[in-house]
Amino acid sequence: MISEPKADLQLEIGHVLFLDIVGYSKLLINEQHESLHALNQIVRNSDAFRAADAAGKLICLPTGDGMALVFATTPDAPVRCALQASKALQIHPELKVRMGVHSGPVSGTTDVNARSNVAGAGINMAQRVMDCGDAGHILLSRRVAEDLAQYRHWQPNLHDLGECEVKHGVMVSVVNLYTNEVGNPQLPEKFKGQIAARLSDDARARMILLPPRNSLLAVLLFSTAAIAIGYWIFFPPTPQTPPELPAASKTHTVHPPSKSIAVLPFENLSANQETAFFTDGVQDEILTDLAKVADLKVISRTSVMQYKAVPKRNLREIAQQLGVAHILEGSVQRIDNRIRVNAQLIDARNDAHLWAQTYDRDLADVFAIQSEISRAIVEQLKAKISPSEQAALSQAATTDLVAEKLFVQARQLMGSASDPDARETLLQAERLLDEAVARDPRFLRAWGFLVTVHLDLYWQGFDHTEARRELAHAAVEKAASFAPDAGEVHLMRANYLYQGFRDYDRARAELDLARRTLPNNPGIYVFTASIDRRQGRWAEALRNFESAVELDPRNFRFLEETAFTYQGWRRYSEASQFYERALSLNPGNYFTRAQLAQIPLAERADPEPLRVQLSAILNEDPKAATEIANGLFDCALALRNPSGVTRALQAIRPEGLRDPFNNSLWARDWFVGLAARAFGNEDRARASFTAARTIEEKAVRDQPAYAAAWSRLGLVDAALGRKDDAIREGRHACELLPLSKDAWDGASYIVNLALIYAWVGEKDLALEQLAIAAQIPGGVTYGDLKLYPQWDALRGDPRFERLVASLAPKTQPVHYD
């Protein structure tokens, strides 16, 4: 049974956790006894219970079908107890428990057994809060939630539900607490019922007040508005609960929409490379025109370009892979100043040729040909088209053939902008685009790509300066000067607000405007998903990535980003599935093969699958070492293998290694120092960290607002024993980019700050930051803490060991091939 209350404990404000077993009265007597006994044991074994009980700061009150726990410690003590109990309840699915937490007045009393006890409004309100929930819910009063919201690590887990009517007509403001592991993200049934009742009452009131003639229309309009508003108020985003994982075949629909099309790469019938650029431009302009028609589903360029080099196309199979009903293909031949374009539309469901046309004209007419083909396809597919969409089909992106060629060349370069030479690639693309817009100052698409280049240089830390950001702004404003309402301009501005300022709300507003005229642009969904991810809206991020994949189903990068999201969330099974889908498109991608093999290391501290995969890659291609240097170093360090670390260091380029998740560039000397210290070579470690400090100090000086540089400098200073500098720098990085501003990158700076504290001897502060990092997506993993020597300073501390255990896999290990 629950322990007796402490007789000498007097409270004024109690922090109360109220629990009960849902459906208790329906159980048989022996089942009731067994359920209560199990619940008692679970609660008693929680760390929060034991700590408060040992300190004499806890009173336990049995309530028949549950209990009330009154803590006299801190406001978060009952919340921590609730989370710990909920986690333990996961292995007892037969126990359906709900919980409520409130802080309020309690007073000492003597019960019928002459024992000291407590009673009061604080306990009563905790019960009322609990009564608002269903099985699995951990509900908090607003007072408790406001206390917790003052601490950054609690904020992502608090979800406001509004008010709920309880006993005697009292209205209680309730907040739902849940994480990606525990709690219940669903709206409680009591809220659903009260929302429906309020909507019904409001609708009836409106019918009484409005004139009879308009009553039906008024009710419909009001109900629609009320439901829309109610959805966002009462069904808030659920950042810790993912939508159901889309199946690998989800984008390859069995019955694709009848008004769906893929524009395959046109064949170049001329021998020279100049016409190859020109041919790509023809196909791309037709695709871009069709993509502006909202009544069509048009597959994006990245997916269709994969069929460029396919000598004999199976159109039915391609259509199934892309999830479309129709295929447009064609050819381009240029002879001097003449151009011949052939195009044909095929219904891939039955291989029927619906339309074909040959255009043989002067070269200058090529832009008119593109528009004519686009209009013909819209007519053949019987798509509805608005006057603005009709006008867009008649407007060529540019009439300057040289500018078009420069644009196509720059775009091809952009496709490789994530390689180790990305900075030079981006600068080369910038030069090509500058020349293109100089030739045609109204070339809207070229301005859009130029904005992207400037912001990539800024965002990735190659040139994180106000000057570079201003170049992006100038390009946006130039485009807006001649096309202020174009969807492309709204998309540029969204990119500028997002990557330039992390102004998520204004960027979302621009994306909404862009979507109106660019309905088939997957980039809009990717931008939205990226913002969702940085705001901790994980479920929305995954849904938007899925929408992007629907329009670009063979886009390797989109699949990989989705995998990154799941991996950062520690949803390893789903991450593996998306990595596998990406690899089905590009089996030879060494980086992604290594990422997939790295999951067992993170999930269950098993580096062996990574070691095997890395060895296989190097056997296939010894030159791949630089591409997988991250994995080589991580694996060797996890295995504490000196020779493996030496080989990994040889693979790291002189400029260093880029973090695949947040694009932060780490100096090579950092890795040399880390390895040297791990294996006891202190002289080399200090020399290497000193060299790294010179690099990071310059990065901070050149880019003073760049959080990643401050965080790296803090770690280097911690390694050098510069305690005060290291703490100041690590904290400054977290201040520049807190979780509230970036839930994706901000997590890494919390982990780095924990490491800084550990290295400078501030163990309590290190464990405090680690406790946060263990709860948030993108934070530490089980493998990180279990294996890596960076955390050796904390080993043996019971608090650290509990943290490690909390991240351990909770189910049987998954075996990876």
PDB file of N, CA, C and O in Angstrom, residues 431-474:
ATOM      1  N   ARG A 431      28.319  33.868 -60.613  1.00  0.00           N
ATOM      2  CA  ARG A 431      28.860  34.595 -61.758  1.00  0.00           C
ATOM      3  C   ARG A 431      28.020  34.364 -63.010  1.00  0.00           C
ATOM      4  O   ARG A 431      27.747  35.302 -63.783  1.00  0.00           O
ATOM      5  N   LEU A 432      27.598  33.123 -63.231  1.00  0.00           N
ATOM      6  CA  LEU A 432      26.769  32.817 -64.404  1.00  0.00           C
ATOM      7  C   LEU A 432      25.427  33.543 -64.341  1.00  0.00           C
ATOM      8  O   LEU A 432      24.946  34.094 -65.338  1.00  0.00           O
ATOM      9  N   LEU A 433      24.820  33.566 -63.178  1.00  0.00           N
ATOM     10  CA  LEU A 433      23.505  34.198 -63.024  1.00  0.00           C
ATOM     11  C   LEU A 433      23.608  35.708 -63.106  1.00  0.00           C
ATOM     12  O   LEU A 433      22.702  36.375 -63.651  1.00  0.00           O
ATOM     13  N   ASP A 434      24.672  36.272 -62.566  1.00  0.00           N
ATOM     14  CA  ASP A 434      24.885  37.719 -62.706  1.00  0.00           C
ATOM     15  C   ASP A 434      24.942  38.102 -64.186  1.00  0.00           C
ATOM     16  O   ASP A 434      24.379  39.127 -64.603  1.00  0.00           O
ATOM     17  N   GLU A 435      25.617  37.258 -64.966  1.00  0.00           N
ATOM     18  CA  GLU A 435      25.724  37.534 -66.400  1.00  0.00           C
ATOM     19  C   GLU A 435      24.363  37.369 -67.084  1.00  0.00           C
ATOM     20  O   GLU A 435      24.004  38.154 -67.974  1.00  0.00           O
ATOM     21  N   ALA A 436      23.600  36.381 -66.640  1.00  0.00           N
ATOM     22  CA  ALA A 436      22.283  36.147 -67.253  1.00  0.00           C
ATOM     23  C   ALA A 436      21.351  37.327 -67.020  1.00  0.00           C
ATOM     24  O   ALA A 436      20.669  37.793 -67.943  1.00  0.00           O
ATOM     25  N   VAL A 437      21.282  37.829 -65.773  1.00  0.00           N
ATOM     26  CA  VAL A 437      20.361  38.939 -65.488  1.00  0.00           C
ATOM     27  C   VAL A 437      20.899  40.257 -66.046  1.00  0.00           C
ATOM     28  O   VAL A 437      20.121  41.207 -66.271  1.00  0.00           O
ATOM     29  N   ALA A 438      22.199  40.332 -66.300  1.00  0.00           N
ATOM     30  CA  ALA A 438      22.732  41.512 -66.968  1.00  0.00           C
ATOM     31  C   ALA A 438      22.253  41.559 -68.413  1.00  0.00           C
ATOM     32  O   ALA A 438      21.942  42.626 -68.953  1.00  0.00           O
ATOM     33  N   ARG A 439      22.159  40.398 -69.037  1.00  0.00           N
ATOM     34  CA  ARG A 439      21.674  40.323 -70.410  1.00  0.00           C
ATOM     35  C   ARG A 439      20.166  40.536 -70.479  1.00  0.00           C
ATOM     36  O   ARG A 439      19.665  41.167 -71.413  1.00  0.00           O
ATOM     37  N   ASP A 440      19.437  39.979 -69.500  1.00  0.00           N
ATOM     38  CA  ASP A 440      17.980  40.135 -69.467  1.00  0.00           C
ATOM     39  C   ASP A 440      17.562  40.494 -68.043  1.00  0.00           C
ATOM     40  O   ASP A 440      17.330  39.618 -67.212  1.00  0.00           O
ATOM     41  N   PRO A 441      17.455  41.786 -67.739  1.00  0.00           N
ATOM     42  CA  PRO A 441      17.131  42.213 -66.370  1.00  0.00           C
ATOM     43  C   PRO A 441      15.738  41.789 -65.900  1.00  0.00           C
ATOM     44  O   PRO A 441      15.444  41.921 -64.712  1.00  0.00           O
ATOM     45  N   ARG A 442      14.899  41.268 -66.798  1.00  0.00           N
ATOM     46  CA  ARG A 442      13.557  40.836 -66.408  1.00  0.00           C
ATOM     47  C   ARG A 442      13.433  39.299 -66.420  1.00  0.00           C
ATOM     48  O   ARG A 442      12.337  38.754 -66.491  1.00  0.00           O
ATOM     49  N   PHE A 443      14.568  38.630 -66.320  1.00  0.00           N
ATOM     50  CA  PHE A 443      14.602  37.156 -66.314  1.00  0.00           C
ATOM     51  C   PHE A 443      14.298  36.692 -64.885  1.00  0.00           C
ATOM     52  O   PHE A 443      15.194  36.500 -64.065  1.00  0.00           O
ATOM     53  N   LEU A 444      13.023  36.487 -64.591  1.00  0.00           N
ATOM     54  CA  LEU A 444      12.563  36.257 -63.221  1.00  0.00           C
ATOM     55  C   LEU A 444      13.176  35.004 -62.602  1.00  0.00           C
ATOM     56  O   LEU A 444      13.603  35.006 -61.445  1.00  0.00           O
ATOM     57  N   ARG A 445      13.214  33.920 -63.345  1.00  0.00           N
ATOM     58  CA  ARG A 445      13.734  32.672 -62.787  1.00  0.00           C
ATOM     59  C   ARG A 445      15.217  32.779 -62.464  1.00  0.00           C
ATOM     60  O   ARG A 445      15.700  32.203 -61.488  1.00  0.00           O
ATOM     61  N   ALA A 446      15.958  33.526 -63.261  1.00  0.00           N
ATOM     62  CA  ALA A 446      17.381  33.713 -62.976  1.00  0.00           C
ATOM     63  C   ALA A 446      17.562  34.521 -61.696  1.00  0.00           C
ATOM     64  O   ALA A 446      18.446  34.221 -60.879  1.00  0.00           O
ATOM     65  N   TRP A 447      16.728  35.531 -61.487  1.00  0.00           N
ATOM     66  CA  TRP A 447      16.795  36.283 -60.227  1.00  0.00           C
ATOM     67  C   TRP A 447      16.496  35.366 -59.040  1.00  0.00           C
ATOM     68  O   TRP A 447      17.136  35.460 -57.987  1.00  0.00           O
ATOM     69  N   GLY A 448      15.528  34.472 -59.221  1.00  0.00           N
ATOM     70  CA  GLY A 448      15.189  33.546 -58.136  1.00  0.00           C
ATOM     71  C   GLY A 448      16.348  32.646 -57.760  1.00  0.00           C
ATOM     72  O   GLY A 448      16.639  32.441 -56.566  1.00  0.00           O
ATOM     73  N   PHE A 449      17.052  32.127 -58.753  1.00  0.00           N
ATOM     74  CA  PHE A 449      18.197  31.272 -58.456  1.00  0.00           C
ATOM     75  C   PHE A 449      19.355  32.080 -57.874  1.00  0.00           C
ATOM     76  O   PHE A 449      20.116  31.585 -57.051  1.00  0.00           O
ATOM     77  N   LEU A 450      19.467  33.332 -58.268  1.00  0.00           N
ATOM     78  CA  LEU A 450      20.518  34.171 -57.707  1.00  0.00           C
ATOM     79  C   LEU A 450      20.264  34.431 -56.223  1.00  0.00           C
ATOM     80  O   LEU A 450      21.198  34.403 -55.404  1.00  0.00           O
ATOM     81  N   VAL A 451      19.010  34.663 -55.866  1.00  0.00           N
ATOM     82  CA  VAL A 451      18.665  34.803 -54.452  1.00  0.00           C
ATOM     83  C   VAL A 451      19.043  33.541 -53.684  1.00  0.00           C
ATOM     84  O   VAL A 451      19.623  33.597 -52.589  1.00  0.00           O
ATOM     85  N   THR A 452      18.747  32.383 -54.257  1.00  0.00           N
ATOM     86  CA  THR A 452      19.064  31.110 -53.614  1.00  0.00           C
ATOM     87  C   THR A 452      20.572  30.952 -53.401  1.00  0.00           C
ATOM     88  O   THR A 452      21.025  30.498 -52.345  1.00  0.00           O
ATOM     89  N   VAL A 453      21.362  31.336 -54.403  1.00  0.00           N
ATOM     90  CA  VAL A 453      22.823  31.225 -54.284  1.00  0.00           C
ATOM     91  C   VAL A 453      23.336  32.098 -53.147  1.00  0.00           C
ATOM     92  O   VAL A 453      24.132  31.655 -52.297  1.00  0.00           O
ATOM     93  N   HIS A 454      22.896  33.364 -53.112  1.00  0.00           N
ATOM     94  CA  HIS A 454      23.354  34.265 -52.043  1.00  0.00           C
ATOM     95  C   HIS A 454      22.986  33.710 -50.664  1.00  0.00           C
ATOM     96  O   HIS A 454      23.798  33.749 -49.734  1.00  0.00           O
ATOM     97  N   LEU A 455      21.766  33.211 -50.534  1.00  0.00           N
ATOM     98  CA  LEU A 455      21.319  32.732 -49.224  1.00  0.00           C
ATOM     99  C   LEU A 455      21.975  31.409 -48.849  1.00  0.00           C
ATOM    100  O   LEU A 455      22.199  31.149 -47.664  1.00  0.00           O
ATOM    101  N   ASP A 456      22.308  30.574 -49.831  1.00  0.00           N
ATOM    102  CA  ASP A 456      23.064  29.351 -49.517  1.00  0.00           C
ATOM    103  C   ASP A 456      24.448  29.701 -48.978  1.00  0.00           C
ATOM    104  O   ASP A 456      24.936  29.088 -48.020  1.00  0.00           O
ATOM    105  N   LEU A 457      25.085  30.674 -49.590  1.00  0.00           N
ATOM    106  CA  LEU A 457      26.400  31.103 -49.105  1.00  0.00           C
ATOM    107  C   LEU A 457      26.291  31.661 -47.688  1.00  0.00           C
ATOM    108  O   LEU A 457      27.170  31.424 -46.843  1.00  0.00           O
ATOM    109  N   TYR A 458      25.217  32.368 -47.402  1.00  0.00           N
ATOM    110  CA  TYR A 458      25.015  32.948 -46.073  1.00  0.00           C
ATOM    111  C   TYR A 458      24.641  31.875 -45.061  1.00  0.00           C
ATOM    112  O   TYR A 458      25.238  31.764 -43.987  1.00  0.00           O
ATOM    113  N   TRP A 459      23.668  31.041 -45.379  1.00  0.00           N
ATOM    114  CA  TRP A 459      23.095  30.063 -44.448  1.00  0.00           C
ATOM    115  C   TRP A 459      24.108  28.995 -44.066  1.00  0.00           C
ATOM    116  O   TRP A 459      24.173  28.574 -42.911  1.00  0.00           O
ATOM    117  N   GLN A 460      24.902  28.549 -45.053  1.00  0.00           N
ATOM    118  CA  GLN A 460      25.839  27.461 -44.784  1.00  0.00           C
ATOM    119  C   GLN A 460      27.136  27.948 -44.121  1.00  0.00           C
ATOM    120  O   GLN A 460      28.016  27.139 -43.843  1.00  0.00           O
ATOM    121  N   GLY A 461      27.251  29.248 -43.886  1.00  0.00           N
ATOM    122  CA  GLY A 461      28.417  29.752 -43.183  1.00  0.00           C
ATOM    123  C   GLY A 461      29.608  30.033 -44.067  1.00  0.00           C
ATOM    124  O   GLY A 461      30.690  30.356 -43.557  1.00  0.00           O
ATOM    125  N   PHE A 462      29.448  29.941 -45.395  1.00  0.00           N
ATOM    126  CA  PHE A 462      30.560  30.295 -46.281  1.00  0.00           C
ATOM    127  C   PHE A 462      30.791  31.806 -46.254  1.00  0.00           C
ATOM    128  O   PHE A 462      31.916  32.279 -46.381  1.00  0.00           O
ATOM    129  N   ASP A 463      29.705  32.545 -46.111  1.00  0.00           N
ATOM    130  CA  ASP A 463      29.798  34.008 -46.062  1.00  0.00           C
ATOM    131  C   ASP A 463      28.608  34.521 -45.240  1.00  0.00           C
ATOM    132  O   ASP A 463      27.690  35.140 -45.776  1.00  0.00           O
ATOM    133  N   HIS A 464      28.639  34.242 -43.949  1.00  0.00           N
ATOM    134  CA  HIS A 464      27.519  34.594 -43.071  1.00  0.00           C
ATOM    135  C   HIS A 464      27.668  36.046 -42.616  1.00  0.00           C
ATOM    136  O   HIS A 464      27.899  36.340 -41.443  1.00  0.00           O
ATOM    137  N   THR A 465      27.555  36.955 -43.585  1.00  0.00           N
ATOM    138  CA  THR A 465      27.746  38.370 -43.312  1.00  0.00           C
ATOM    139  C   THR A 465      26.532  39.161 -43.772  1.00  0.00           C
ATOM    140  O   THR A 465      25.758  38.721 -44.633  1.00  0.00           O
ATOM    141  N   GLU A 466      26.412  40.352 -43.218  1.00  0.00           N
ATOM    142  CA  GLU A 466      25.300  41.225 -43.608  1.00  0.00           C
ATOM    143  C   GLU A 466      25.416  41.616 -45.080  1.00  0.00           C
ATOM    144  O   GLU A 466      24.405  41.790 -45.767  1.00  0.00           O
ATOM    145  N   ALA A 467      26.645  41.737 -45.566  1.00  0.00           N
ATOM    146  CA  ALA A 467      26.848  42.108 -46.968  1.00  0.00           C
ATOM    147  C   ALA A 467      26.279  41.056 -47.909  1.00  0.00           C
ATOM    148  O   ALA A 467      25.624  41.383 -48.911  1.00  0.00           O
ATOM    149  N   ARG A 468      26.518  39.800 -47.598  1.00  0.00           N
ATOM    150  CA  ARG A 468      25.980  38.731 -48.449  1.00  0.00           C
ATOM    151  C   ARG A 468      24.457  38.699 -48.368  1.00  0.00           C
ATOM    152  O   ARG A 468      23.768  38.540 -49.381  1.00  0.00           O
ATOM    153  N   ARG A 469      23.930  38.862 -47.185  1.00  0.00           N
ATOM    154  CA  ARG A 469      22.471  38.881 -47.029  1.00  0.00           C
ATOM    155  C   ARG A 469      21.852  40.050 -47.796  1.00  0.00           C
ATOM    156  O   ARG A 469      20.780  39.929 -48.379  1.00  0.00           O
ATOM    157  N   GLU A 470      22.559  41.166 -47.832  1.00  0.00           N
ATOM    158  CA  GLU A 470      22.041  42.338 -48.544  1.00  0.00           C
ATOM    159  C   GLU A 470      22.039  42.094 -50.053  1.00  0.00           C
ATOM    160  O   GLU A 470      21.165  42.609 -50.775  1.00  0.00           O
ATOM    161  N   LEU A 471      22.985  41.320 -50.562  1.00  0.00           N
ATOM    162  CA  LEU A 471      22.967  40.954 -51.977  1.00  0.00           C
ATOM    163  C   LEU A 471      21.703  40.166 -52.315  1.00  0.00           C
ATOM    164  O   LEU A 471      21.089  40.372 -53.369  1.00  0.00           O
ATOM    165  N   ALA A 472      21.316  39.266 -51.410  1.00  0.00           N
ATOM    166  CA  ALA A 472      20.074  38.525 -51.609  1.00  0.00           C
ATOM    167  C   ALA A 472      18.875  39.469 -51.609  1.00  0.00           C
ATOM    168  O   ALA A 472      17.970  39.357 -52.452  1.00  0.00           O
ATOM    169  N   HIS A 473      18.877  40.395 -50.672  1.00  0.00           N
ATOM    170  CA  HIS A 473      17.760  41.356 -50.582  1.00  0.00           C
ATOM    171  C   HIS A 473      17.661  42.195 -51.847  1.00  0.00           C
ATOM    172  O   HIS A 473      16.558  42.439 -52.378  1.00  0.00           O
ATOM    173  N   ALA A 474      18.807  42.660 -52.366  1.00  0.00           N
ATOM    174  CA  ALA A 474      18.804  43.470 -53.577  1.00  0.00           C
ATOM    175  C   ALA A 474      18.235  42.693 -54.755  1.00  0.00           C
ATOM    176  O   ALA A 474      17.488  43.242 -55.585  1.00  0.00           O
TER     177      ALA A 474
END
